[in-house]
Amino acid sequence: MQSHVTQLRQSEANSGIEYHWCKWIFDNLLNGSTPESMEKTITAGTAKNKSALIAEVYRVANDPYLQAAKEMKLTQDKRNWLLDTCDKLAALDQRYSTRLEKRAVPTFDEFVREYYSKHLPVVLTGGFDHWPAREKWNPDYFSQVVGEKEVEVQFGRAQDNQYERNSPRYKKRIPMRDFCRLVVEGGTSNDYYLTANNNQSSSQELKELFEDVGEFGDGYRLAESVKRRSHLWFGPKGTCTQLHHDLTNNMLLQVYGRKKITLIPAFQVPNVYNDSHVYSAVDFPNVDLERYPKMSGVTPLEVILNPGEAIFIPIGWWHQVESLDISISVSFTDFRAKNNFFSNFPR
């Protein structure tokens, strides 16, 4: 089936009616306006080709493409109703709607029962106090241990307000020692950041650092992949990961410095303007409510993640992450529980 935009473009070519009018007609009919009410609007307006526009309204009103689109919209509206209902019911638990729970790391079975299976975020303490990284890791240590290694980082992010979705454009290789110097001496910046997306390219260079990491809690992870599937995040105060959701359940561990994490429940996706892949069109938290009015229906939760703390971010939960200090974090997704839901994500 042709895309909505392609159909409208062809309609413009065939009828001589401008694209913005084609879109206006289609969108209004799709959302329940009657041809009669739209005729009155056109008649009262200043359009030059009123007769052609009115004729197009009545033609599109009987177009089978519009009827198919209405059926699809009805299905989507029903699903959004269910999401909204689930969101309201989940909000009866304060841990979901107003207060993020912080607790000592539980057994893995309890974690799965109370959080993983409930799609509920939580801050956990004491899960990785035994890591050598907790005592060793800082920019000086990175410079001493792998300073001569060339690592991949994101560089030049500040020039693009959509730097996350365009991150492949900003890859650069740099000696770790030089990157550490930038992080320490460059002040607050979001221009350069070593993220999990850079780890695959730098896996051999970072290998020695990951000797300082280990299991989380008691049996949370697949033992054979602890070193291989731990992901490093390292950058200056001011780095920001824009509002998005992940395609896996994630655990983020704060080793050095602090981060502020803002969470929006996954059930609220109809309000978040998901325009591309896993990203939102909204410049969060500077939300233009005139342009994105549904954002008034989201309930953000903020938490400061301190050194030694970890946060479980369930799959689909929207989040934005800002470094409040020079920050070193590790994330992992290799839980001893099903977590390969990304394989059938619509693309």
mmCIF file of C-alpha atoms in Angstrom:
data_model
loop_
_atom_site.group_PDB
_atom_site.id
_atom_site.type_symbol
_atom_site.label_atom_id
_atom_site.label_comp_id
_atom_site.label_asym_id
_atom_site.label_seq_id
_atom_site.Cartn_x
_atom_site.Cartn_y
_atom_site.Cartn_z
ATOM 1 C CA MET A 1 0.000 0.000 0.000
ATOM 2 C CA GLN A 2 1.279 3.498 -0.842
ATOM 3 C CA SER A 3 2.239 5.736 2.035
ATOM 4 C CA HIS A 4 -0.108 8.472 3.226
ATOM 5 C CA VAL A 5 2.317 11.184 2.033
ATOM 6 C CA THR A 6 2.786 9.530 -1.400
ATOM 7 C CA GLN A 7 -0.969 9.368 -1.898
ATOM 8 C CA LEU A 8 -1.349 13.031 -0.994
ATOM 9 C CA ARG A 9 1.475 14.030 -3.314
ATOM 10 C CA GLN A 10 -0.153 12.123 -6.175
ATOM 11 C CA SER A 11 -3.482 13.742 -5.328
ATOM 12 C CA GLU A 12 -1.824 17.143 -5.640
ATOM 13 C CA ALA A 13 -0.336 16.189 -8.996
ATOM 14 C CA ASN A 14 -3.640 14.824 -10.316
ATOM 15 C CA SER A 15 -5.998 17.537 -9.041
ATOM 16 C CA GLY A 16 -3.806 20.628 -8.934
ATOM 17 C CA ILE A 17 -4.688 21.099 -5.247
ATOM 18 C CA GLU A 18 -1.718 22.026 -3.084
ATOM 19 C CA TYR A 19 -0.247 19.465 -0.721
ATOM 20 C CA HIS A 20 -1.139 21.323 2.476
ATOM 21 C CA TRP A 21 -4.796 21.399 1.399
ATOM 22 C CA CYS A 22 -4.706 17.685 0.515
ATOM 23 C CA LYS A 23 -3.324 16.973 3.963
ATOM 24 C CA TRP A 24 -5.866 19.249 5.648
ATOM 25 C CA ILE A 25 -8.727 17.441 3.890
ATOM 26 C CA PHE A 26 -7.424 13.968 4.678
ATOM 27 C CA ASP A 27 -6.550 14.685 8.321
ATOM 28 C CA ASN A 28 -9.902 16.343 9.071
ATOM 29 C CA LEU A 29 -11.938 13.571 7.470
ATOM 30 C CA LEU A 30 -9.823 10.937 9.224
ATOM 31 C CA ASN A 31 -10.477 12.597 12.575
ATOM 32 C CA GLY A 32 -14.251 12.763 12.175
ATOM 33 C CA SER A 33 -15.052 16.081 10.497
ATOM 34 C CA THR A 34 -18.031 15.946 8.128
ATOM 35 C CA PRO A 35 -17.808 17.079 4.494
ATOM 36 C CA GLU A 36 -20.576 19.583 5.228
ATOM 37 C CA SER A 37 -18.684 21.251 8.096
ATOM 38 C CA MET A 38 -15.519 21.368 6.000
ATOM 39 C CA GLU A 39 -17.449 22.922 3.085
ATOM 40 C CA LYS A 40 -18.572 25.718 5.417
ATOM 41 C CA THR A 41 -14.996 26.301 6.580
ATOM 42 C CA ILE A 42 -13.719 26.540 2.999
ATOM 43 C CA THR A 43 -16.590 28.813 1.942
ATOM 44 C CA ALA A 44 -15.879 31.204 4.831
ATOM 45 C CA GLY A 45 -12.146 31.242 4.138
ATOM 46 C CA THR A 46 -9.902 33.019 1.643
ATOM 47 C CA ALA A 47 -8.821 30.123 -0.593
ATOM 48 C CA LYS A 48 -8.874 30.986 -4.294
ATOM 49 C CA ASN A 49 -10.021 27.596 -5.621
ATOM 50 C CA LYS A 50 -12.948 27.002 -3.270
ATOM 51 C CA SER A 51 -15.038 24.978 -5.725
ATOM 52 C CA ALA A 52 -12.158 22.577 -6.438
ATOM 53 C CA LEU A 53 -11.429 22.185 -2.711
ATOM 54 C CA ILE A 54 -15.051 21.431 -1.880
ATOM 55 C CA ALA A 55 -15.246 18.890 -4.701
ATOM 56 C CA GLU A 56 -12.071 17.250 -3.402
ATOM 57 C CA VAL A 57 -13.525 17.017 0.114
ATOM 58 C CA TYR A 58 -16.517 15.025 -1.133
ATOM 59 C CA ARG A 59 -14.351 12.874 -3.401
ATOM 60 C CA VAL A 60 -11.915 11.955 -0.603
ATOM 61 C CA ALA A 61 -14.793 11.305 1.810
ATOM 62 C CA ASN A 62 -15.753 8.310 -0.340
ATOM 63 C CA ASP A 63 -12.221 7.174 -1.178
ATOM 64 C CA PRO A 64 -11.479 3.561 -0.078
ATOM 65 C CA TYR A 65 -8.013 4.665 1.070
ATOM 66 C CA LEU A 66 -9.675 6.925 3.641
ATOM 67 C CA GLN A 67 -11.948 4.102 4.796
ATOM 68 C CA ALA A 68 -8.914 1.825 5.270
ATOM 69 C CA ALA A 69 -7.128 4.580 7.197
ATOM 70 C CA LYS A 70 -10.178 5.010 9.459
ATOM 71 C CA GLU A 71 -10.146 1.305 10.287
ATOM 72 C CA MET A 72 -6.449 1.474 11.140
ATOM 73 C CA LYS A 73 -7.007 4.586 13.284
ATOM 74 C CA LEU A 74 -9.829 2.859 15.165
ATOM 75 C CA THR A 75 -7.519 -0.052 15.969
ATOM 76 C CA GLN A 76 -4.849 2.384 17.161
ATOM 77 C CA ASP A 77 -7.374 4.341 19.254
ATOM 78 C CA LYS A 78 -8.483 1.128 20.970
ATOM 79 C CA ARG A 79 -4.899 0.233 21.809
ATOM 80 C CA ASN A 80 -4.250 3.757 23.101
ATOM 81 C CA TRP A 81 -7.366 3.436 25.288
ATOM 82 C CA LEU A 82 -5.981 0.215 26.742
ATOM 83 C CA LEU A 83 -2.559 1.817 27.344
ATOM 84 C CA ASP A 84 -4.199 4.786 29.068
ATOM 85 C CA THR A 85 -6.297 2.472 31.233
ATOM 86 C CA CYS A 86 -3.251 0.396 32.213
ATOM 87 C CA ASP A 87 -1.372 3.622 32.972
ATOM 88 C CA LYS A 88 -4.117 4.832 35.318
ATOM 89 C CA LEU A 89 -4.273 1.480 37.100
ATOM 90 C CA ALA A 90 -0.473 1.266 37.440
ATOM 91 C CA ALA A 91 -0.475 4.778 38.943
ATOM 92 C CA LEU A 92 -2.291 3.393 41.980
ATOM 93 C CA ASP A 93 1.180 2.199 43.026
ATOM 94 C CA GLN A 94 3.182 5.234 44.171
ATOM 95 C CA ARG A 95 6.395 3.563 42.978
ATOM 96 C CA TYR A 96 5.091 3.952 39.429
ATOM 97 C CA SER A 97 3.618 7.430 39.487
ATOM 98 C CA THR A 98 5.261 9.619 42.131
ATOM 99 C CA ARG A 99 8.137 7.950 43.966
ATOM 100 C CA LEU A 100 10.893 5.719 42.625
ATOM 101 C CA GLU A 101 11.723 3.019 45.154
ATOM 102 C CA LYS A 102 15.308 2.696 46.384
ATOM 103 C CA ARG A 103 16.346 -0.479 48.173
ATOM 104 C CA ALA A 104 19.202 -2.900 48.786
ATOM 105 C CA VAL A 105 19.655 -5.319 45.908
ATOM 106 C CA PRO A 106 17.227 -8.259 46.374
ATOM 107 C CA THR A 107 17.664 -11.839 45.238
ATOM 108 C CA PHE A 108 17.276 -12.231 41.501
ATOM 109 C CA ASP A 109 14.046 -14.210 41.911
ATOM 110 C CA GLU A 110 12.533 -11.411 43.979
ATOM 111 C CA PHE A 111 13.783 -8.815 41.490
ATOM 112 C CA VAL A 112 12.075 -10.653 38.625
ATOM 113 C CA ARG A 113 8.874 -11.099 40.594
ATOM 114 C CA GLU A 114 8.605 -7.541 41.948
ATOM 115 C CA TYR A 115 10.178 -5.410 39.178
ATOM 116 C CA TYR A 116 11.294 -7.168 35.979
ATOM 117 C CA SER A 117 7.950 -8.886 35.371
ATOM 118 C CA LYS A 118 5.974 -5.894 36.707
ATOM 119 C CA HIS A 119 7.655 -3.459 34.303
ATOM 120 C CA LEU A 120 8.582 -1.299 37.291
ATOM 121 C CA PRO A 121 11.815 0.711 37.638
ATOM 122 C CA VAL A 122 13.796 0.622 40.867
ATOM 123 C CA VAL A 123 17.068 1.993 42.271
ATOM 124 C CA LEU A 124 19.250 -0.724 43.814
ATOM 125 C CA THR A 125 22.161 -0.338 46.205
ATOM 126 C CA GLY A 126 24.951 -2.761 47.094
ATOM 127 C CA GLY A 127 24.824 -4.692 43.831
ATOM 128 C CA PHE A 128 28.385 -3.999 42.712
ATOM 129 C CA ASP A 129 30.272 -2.783 45.775
ATOM 130 C CA HIS A 130 32.655 -5.704 45.287
ATOM 131 C CA TRP A 131 33.861 -4.475 41.897
ATOM 132 C CA PRO A 132 37.478 -3.234 41.794
ATOM 133 C CA ALA A 133 36.116 -0.502 39.505
ATOM 134 C CA ARG A 134 34.316 1.068 42.476
ATOM 135 C CA GLU A 135 37.668 1.987 44.021
ATOM 136 C CA LYS A 136 39.835 2.340 40.939
ATOM 137 C CA TRP A 137 37.866 4.028 38.204
ATOM 138 C CA ASN A 138 38.325 7.724 37.524
ATOM 139 C CA PRO A 139 39.776 9.700 34.594
ATOM 140 C CA ASP A 140 43.346 9.440 35.940
ATOM 141 C CA TYR A 141 43.082 5.661 36.208
ATOM 142 C CA PHE A 142 41.702 5.383 32.661
ATOM 143 C CA SER A 143 44.569 7.519 31.413
ATOM 144 C CA GLN A 144 47.148 5.382 33.216
ATOM 145 C CA VAL A 145 45.759 1.976 32.245
ATOM 146 C CA VAL A 146 44.552 2.484 28.662
ATOM 147 C CA GLY A 147 45.808 5.987 27.926
ATOM 148 C CA GLU A 148 47.716 4.968 24.802
ATOM 149 C CA LYS A 149 44.767 3.040 23.351
ATOM 150 C CA GLU A 150 42.735 4.748 20.644
ATOM 151 C CA VAL A 151 39.015 4.587 21.434
ATOM 152 C CA GLU A 152 35.911 5.599 19.560
ATOM 153 C CA VAL A 153 33.829 8.467 20.984
ATOM 154 C CA GLN A 154 30.949 10.631 19.839
ATOM 155 C CA PHE A 155 32.415 13.993 18.915
ATOM 156 C CA GLY A 156 30.755 17.164 17.589
ATOM 157 C CA ARG A 157 27.333 16.459 19.120
ATOM 158 C CA ALA A 158 26.753 20.112 20.068
ATOM 159 C CA GLN A 159 26.241 21.131 16.434
ATOM 160 C CA ASP A 160 23.110 18.982 16.043
ATOM 161 C CA ASN A 161 19.970 19.117 18.214
ATOM 162 C CA GLN A 162 19.179 15.566 17.075
ATOM 163 C CA TYR A 163 22.607 14.197 17.926
ATOM 164 C CA GLU A 164 21.306 10.952 19.403
ATOM 165 C CA ARG A 165 19.441 9.728 16.337
ATOM 166 C CA ASN A 166 22.304 10.998 14.153
ATOM 167 C CA SER A 167 25.064 9.587 16.370
ATOM 168 C CA PRO A 168 26.738 7.537 13.566
ATOM 169 C CA ARG A 169 27.774 10.863 11.995
ATOM 170 C CA TYR A 170 29.826 11.860 15.021
ATOM 171 C CA LYS A 171 32.186 8.938 15.526
ATOM 172 C CA LYS A 172 35.823 9.818 16.070
ATOM 173 C CA ARG A 173 38.825 7.837 17.268
ATOM 174 C CA ILE A 174 41.085 9.489 19.819
ATOM 175 C CA PRO A 175 43.726 8.282 22.309
ATOM 176 C CA MET A 176 42.071 7.661 25.661
ATOM 177 C CA ARG A 177 44.626 9.907 27.359
ATOM 178 C CA ASP A 178 43.587 12.840 25.152
ATOM 179 C CA PHE A 179 39.910 12.120 25.752
ATOM 180 C CA CYS A 180 40.465 12.004 29.523
ATOM 181 C CA ARG A 181 42.187 15.387 29.324
ATOM 182 C CA LEU A 182 39.194 16.817 27.447
ATOM 183 C CA VAL A 183 36.786 15.433 30.008
ATOM 184 C CA VAL A 184 38.730 16.855 32.968
ATOM 185 C CA GLU A 185 39.811 20.195 31.511
ATOM 186 C CA GLY A 186 36.970 20.990 29.102
ATOM 187 C CA GLY A 187 34.361 21.914 31.676
ATOM 188 C CA THR A 188 30.658 21.326 31.199
ATOM 189 C CA SER A 189 30.001 19.986 27.700
ATOM 190 C CA ASN A 190 27.717 17.758 25.675
ATOM 191 C CA ASP A 191 29.999 17.846 22.640
ATOM 192 C CA TYR A 192 31.946 14.642 23.324
ATOM 193 C CA TYR A 193 30.934 11.412 25.010
ATOM 194 C CA LEU A 194 32.097 7.805 25.051
ATOM 195 C CA THR A 195 28.852 5.816 24.985
ATOM 196 C CA ALA A 196 27.716 2.218 24.811
ATOM 197 C CA ASN A 197 27.324 2.629 21.041
ATOM 198 C CA ASN A 198 31.076 3.200 20.795
ATOM 199 C CA ASN A 199 32.021 0.132 22.839
ATOM 200 C CA GLN A 200 31.868 -2.446 20.058
ATOM 201 C CA SER A 201 34.405 -0.534 18.007
ATOM 202 C CA SER A 202 36.675 -0.182 21.070
ATOM 203 C CA SER A 203 36.157 -3.599 22.665
ATOM 204 C CA GLN A 204 39.813 -4.656 22.521
ATOM 205 C CA GLU A 205 41.076 -1.260 23.679
ATOM 206 C CA LEU A 206 38.733 -1.287 26.685
ATOM 207 C CA LYS A 207 39.251 -4.946 27.547
ATOM 208 C CA GLU A 208 41.661 -4.255 30.396
ATOM 209 C CA LEU A 209 39.182 -1.918 32.086
ATOM 210 C CA PHE A 210 36.480 -4.567 32.104
ATOM 211 C CA GLU A 211 38.678 -6.797 34.227
ATOM 212 C CA ASP A 212 37.511 -4.466 37.017
ATOM 213 C CA VAL A 213 33.815 -5.370 36.626
ATOM 214 C CA GLY A 214 31.949 -8.495 37.705
ATOM 215 C CA GLU A 215 28.565 -9.943 38.562
ATOM 216 C CA PHE A 216 25.729 -7.743 39.745
ATOM 217 C CA GLY A 217 23.991 -8.914 42.893
ATOM 218 C CA ASP A 218 23.763 -12.689 43.137
ATOM 219 C CA GLY A 219 23.136 -14.296 39.775
ATOM 220 C CA TYR A 220 21.506 -11.402 37.900
ATOM 221 C CA ARG A 221 23.618 -11.876 34.773
ATOM 222 C CA LEU A 222 24.744 -14.606 32.424
ATOM 223 C CA ALA A 223 28.167 -15.503 33.813
ATOM 224 C CA GLU A 224 29.730 -16.131 30.402
ATOM 225 C CA SER A 225 28.989 -12.602 29.149
ATOM 226 C CA VAL A 226 29.731 -10.373 32.155
ATOM 227 C CA LYS A 227 32.944 -8.968 30.657
ATOM 228 C CA ARG A 228 31.824 -9.069 27.031
ATOM 229 C CA ARG A 229 28.434 -7.406 27.449
ATOM 230 C CA SER A 230 29.220 -4.669 29.934
ATOM 231 C CA HIS A 231 28.951 -1.250 28.285
ATOM 232 C CA LEU A 232 30.920 1.852 29.275
ATOM 233 C CA TRP A 233 29.629 5.446 29.428
ATOM 234 C CA PHE A 234 32.269 8.100 30.133
ATOM 235 C CA GLY A 235 32.097 11.842 29.667
ATOM 236 C CA PRO A 236 32.150 15.308 31.236
ATOM 237 C CA LYS A 237 29.532 17.056 33.304
ATOM 238 C CA GLY A 238 26.735 18.127 30.964
ATOM 239 C CA THR A 239 26.504 15.129 28.676
ATOM 240 C CA CYS A 240 22.894 14.305 27.903
ATOM 241 C CA THR A 241 21.208 11.288 26.364
ATOM 242 C CA GLN A 242 17.993 12.612 24.833
ATOM 243 C CA LEU A 243 14.498 11.318 25.501
ATOM 244 C CA HIS A 244 14.120 7.809 24.082
ATOM 245 C CA HIS A 245 13.186 4.270 25.040
ATOM 246 C CA ASP A 246 15.252 1.107 24.757
ATOM 247 C CA LEU A 247 14.358 -2.186 23.108
ATOM 248 C CA THR A 248 15.643 -4.213 26.059
ATOM 249 C CA ASN A 249 15.414 -4.129 29.827
ATOM 250 C CA ASN A 250 18.479 -2.246 31.088
ATOM 251 C CA MET A 251 20.461 -1.864 34.278
ATOM 252 C CA LEU A 252 22.557 1.321 34.580
ATOM 253 C CA LEU A 253 25.276 1.297 37.256
ATOM 254 C CA GLN A 254 26.839 4.555 38.430
ATOM 255 C CA VAL A 255 30.524 4.019 39.197
ATOM 256 C CA TYR A 256 31.858 7.599 39.389
ATOM 257 C CA GLY A 257 30.066 10.961 39.568
ATOM 258 C CA ARG A 258 26.302 11.472 39.483
ATOM 259 C CA LYS A 259 23.588 11.352 36.862
ATOM 260 C CA LYS A 260 20.039 12.674 36.760
ATOM 261 C CA ILE A 261 17.594 10.265 35.151
ATOM 262 C CA THR A 262 14.106 11.349 34.108
ATOM 263 C CA LEU A 263 11.657 8.513 33.443
ATOM 264 C CA ILE A 264 8.288 8.500 31.660
ATOM 265 C CA PRO A 265 6.205 5.301 31.819
ATOM 266 C CA ALA A 266 5.985 3.181 28.683
ATOM 267 C CA PHE A 267 2.165 3.161 28.859
ATOM 268 C CA GLN A 268 2.276 6.900 28.124
ATOM 269 C CA VAL A 269 3.767 6.418 24.653
ATOM 270 C CA PRO A 270 0.666 7.916 22.919
ATOM 271 C CA ASN A 271 1.567 11.254 24.568
ATOM 272 C CA VAL A 272 5.310 11.277 23.820
ATOM 273 C CA TYR A 273 5.247 11.939 20.041
ATOM 274 C CA ASN A 274 7.406 9.002 19.013
ATOM 275 C CA ASP A 275 8.296 10.197 15.516
ATOM 276 C CA SER A 276 11.217 7.957 14.537
ATOM 277 C CA HIS A 277 12.543 4.601 15.791
ATOM 278 C CA VAL A 278 12.871 4.964 19.597
ATOM 279 C CA TYR A 279 13.019 8.768 19.741
ATOM 280 C CA SER A 280 10.597 11.561 20.628
ATOM 281 C CA ALA A 281 10.080 14.649 18.492
ATOM 282 C CA VAL A 282 9.802 16.721 21.681
ATOM 283 C CA ASP A 283 12.670 18.877 22.948
ATOM 284 C CA PHE A 284 12.401 17.575 26.501
ATOM 285 C CA PRO A 285 12.211 19.094 29.091
ATOM 286 C CA ASN A 286 11.666 22.355 27.152
ATOM 287 C CA VAL A 287 8.289 21.194 25.891
ATOM 288 C CA ASP A 288 6.269 23.403 23.533
ATOM 289 C CA LEU A 289 2.786 22.441 24.726
ATOM 290 C CA GLU A 290 1.091 24.352 21.908
ATOM 291 C CA ARG A 291 2.871 22.125 19.411
ATOM 292 C CA TYR A 292 2.851 18.962 21.560
ATOM 293 C CA PRO A 293 -0.236 19.304 23.793
ATOM 294 C CA LYS A 294 -0.421 15.605 24.720
ATOM 295 C CA MET A 295 2.837 15.976 26.659
ATOM 296 C CA SER A 296 0.779 17.607 29.403
ATOM 297 C CA GLY A 297 -0.459 14.068 30.126
ATOM 298 C CA VAL A 298 2.925 12.544 30.961
ATOM 299 C CA THR A 299 4.139 12.030 34.541
ATOM 300 C CA PRO A 300 7.949 12.315 34.593
ATOM 301 C CA LEU A 301 9.858 10.833 37.525
ATOM 302 C CA GLU A 302 13.302 12.215 38.368
ATOM 303 C CA VAL A 303 16.049 10.476 40.317
ATOM 304 C CA ILE A 304 19.670 11.361 41.092
ATOM 305 C CA LEU A 305 21.853 8.280 40.679
ATOM 306 C CA ASN A 306 24.821 8.401 43.049
ATOM 307 C CA PRO A 307 28.075 6.391 42.915
ATOM 308 C CA GLY A 308 27.414 2.798 43.934
ATOM 309 C CA GLU A 309 23.755 2.909 42.891
ATOM 310 C CA ALA A 310 22.079 1.187 39.960
ATOM 311 C CA ILE A 311 18.760 1.836 38.265
ATOM 312 C CA PHE A 312 16.623 -0.731 36.479
ATOM 313 C CA ILE A 313 15.007 0.858 33.398
ATOM 314 C CA PRO A 314 12.289 -1.424 32.025
ATOM 315 C CA ILE A 315 11.932 -1.910 28.282
ATOM 316 C CA GLY A 316 9.849 0.825 26.656
ATOM 317 C CA TRP A 317 10.153 3.293 29.548
ATOM 318 C CA TRP A 318 11.119 6.688 28.130
ATOM 319 C CA HIS A 319 14.150 8.250 29.766
ATOM 320 C CA GLN A 320 16.557 11.147 29.511
ATOM 321 C CA VAL A 321 19.940 11.018 31.253
ATOM 322 C CA GLU A 322 22.118 13.991 32.212
ATOM 323 C CA SER A 323 25.556 13.884 33.830
ATOM 324 C CA LEU A 324 25.756 16.172 36.855
ATOM 325 C CA ASP A 325 29.509 15.581 37.248
ATOM 326 C CA ILE A 326 32.276 13.930 35.295
ATOM 327 C CA SER A 327 30.628 10.556 35.038
ATOM 328 C CA ILE A 328 31.549 6.920 34.523
ATOM 329 C CA SER A 329 28.741 4.386 34.217
ATOM 330 C CA VAL A 330 28.300 0.788 33.126
ATOM 331 C CA SER A 331 25.135 -0.711 31.677
ATOM 332 C CA PHE A 332 24.123 -4.278 30.940
ATOM 333 C CA THR A 333 21.188 -6.140 29.395
ATOM 334 C CA ASP A 334 22.272 -9.793 29.778
ATOM 335 C CA PHE A 335 19.831 -10.668 32.559
ATOM 336 C CA ARG A 336 19.138 -14.309 33.341
ATOM 337 C CA ALA A 337 15.621 -13.743 32.018
ATOM 338 C CA LYS A 338 14.038 -13.266 28.614
ATOM 339 C CA ASN A 339 15.215 -9.988 27.092
ATOM 340 C CA ASN A 340 15.334 -10.395 23.303
ATOM 341 C CA PHE A 341 12.099 -8.537 22.567
ATOM 342 C CA PHE A 342 13.911 -6.215 20.138
ATOM 343 C CA SER A 343 13.933 -8.970 17.491
ATOM 344 C CA ASN A 344 10.336 -8.251 16.410
ATOM 345 C CA PHE A 345 10.290 -4.482 16.981
ATOM 346 C CA PRO A 346 8.513 -2.756 14.024
ATOM 347 C CA ARG A 347 11.009 -0.902 11.858
#
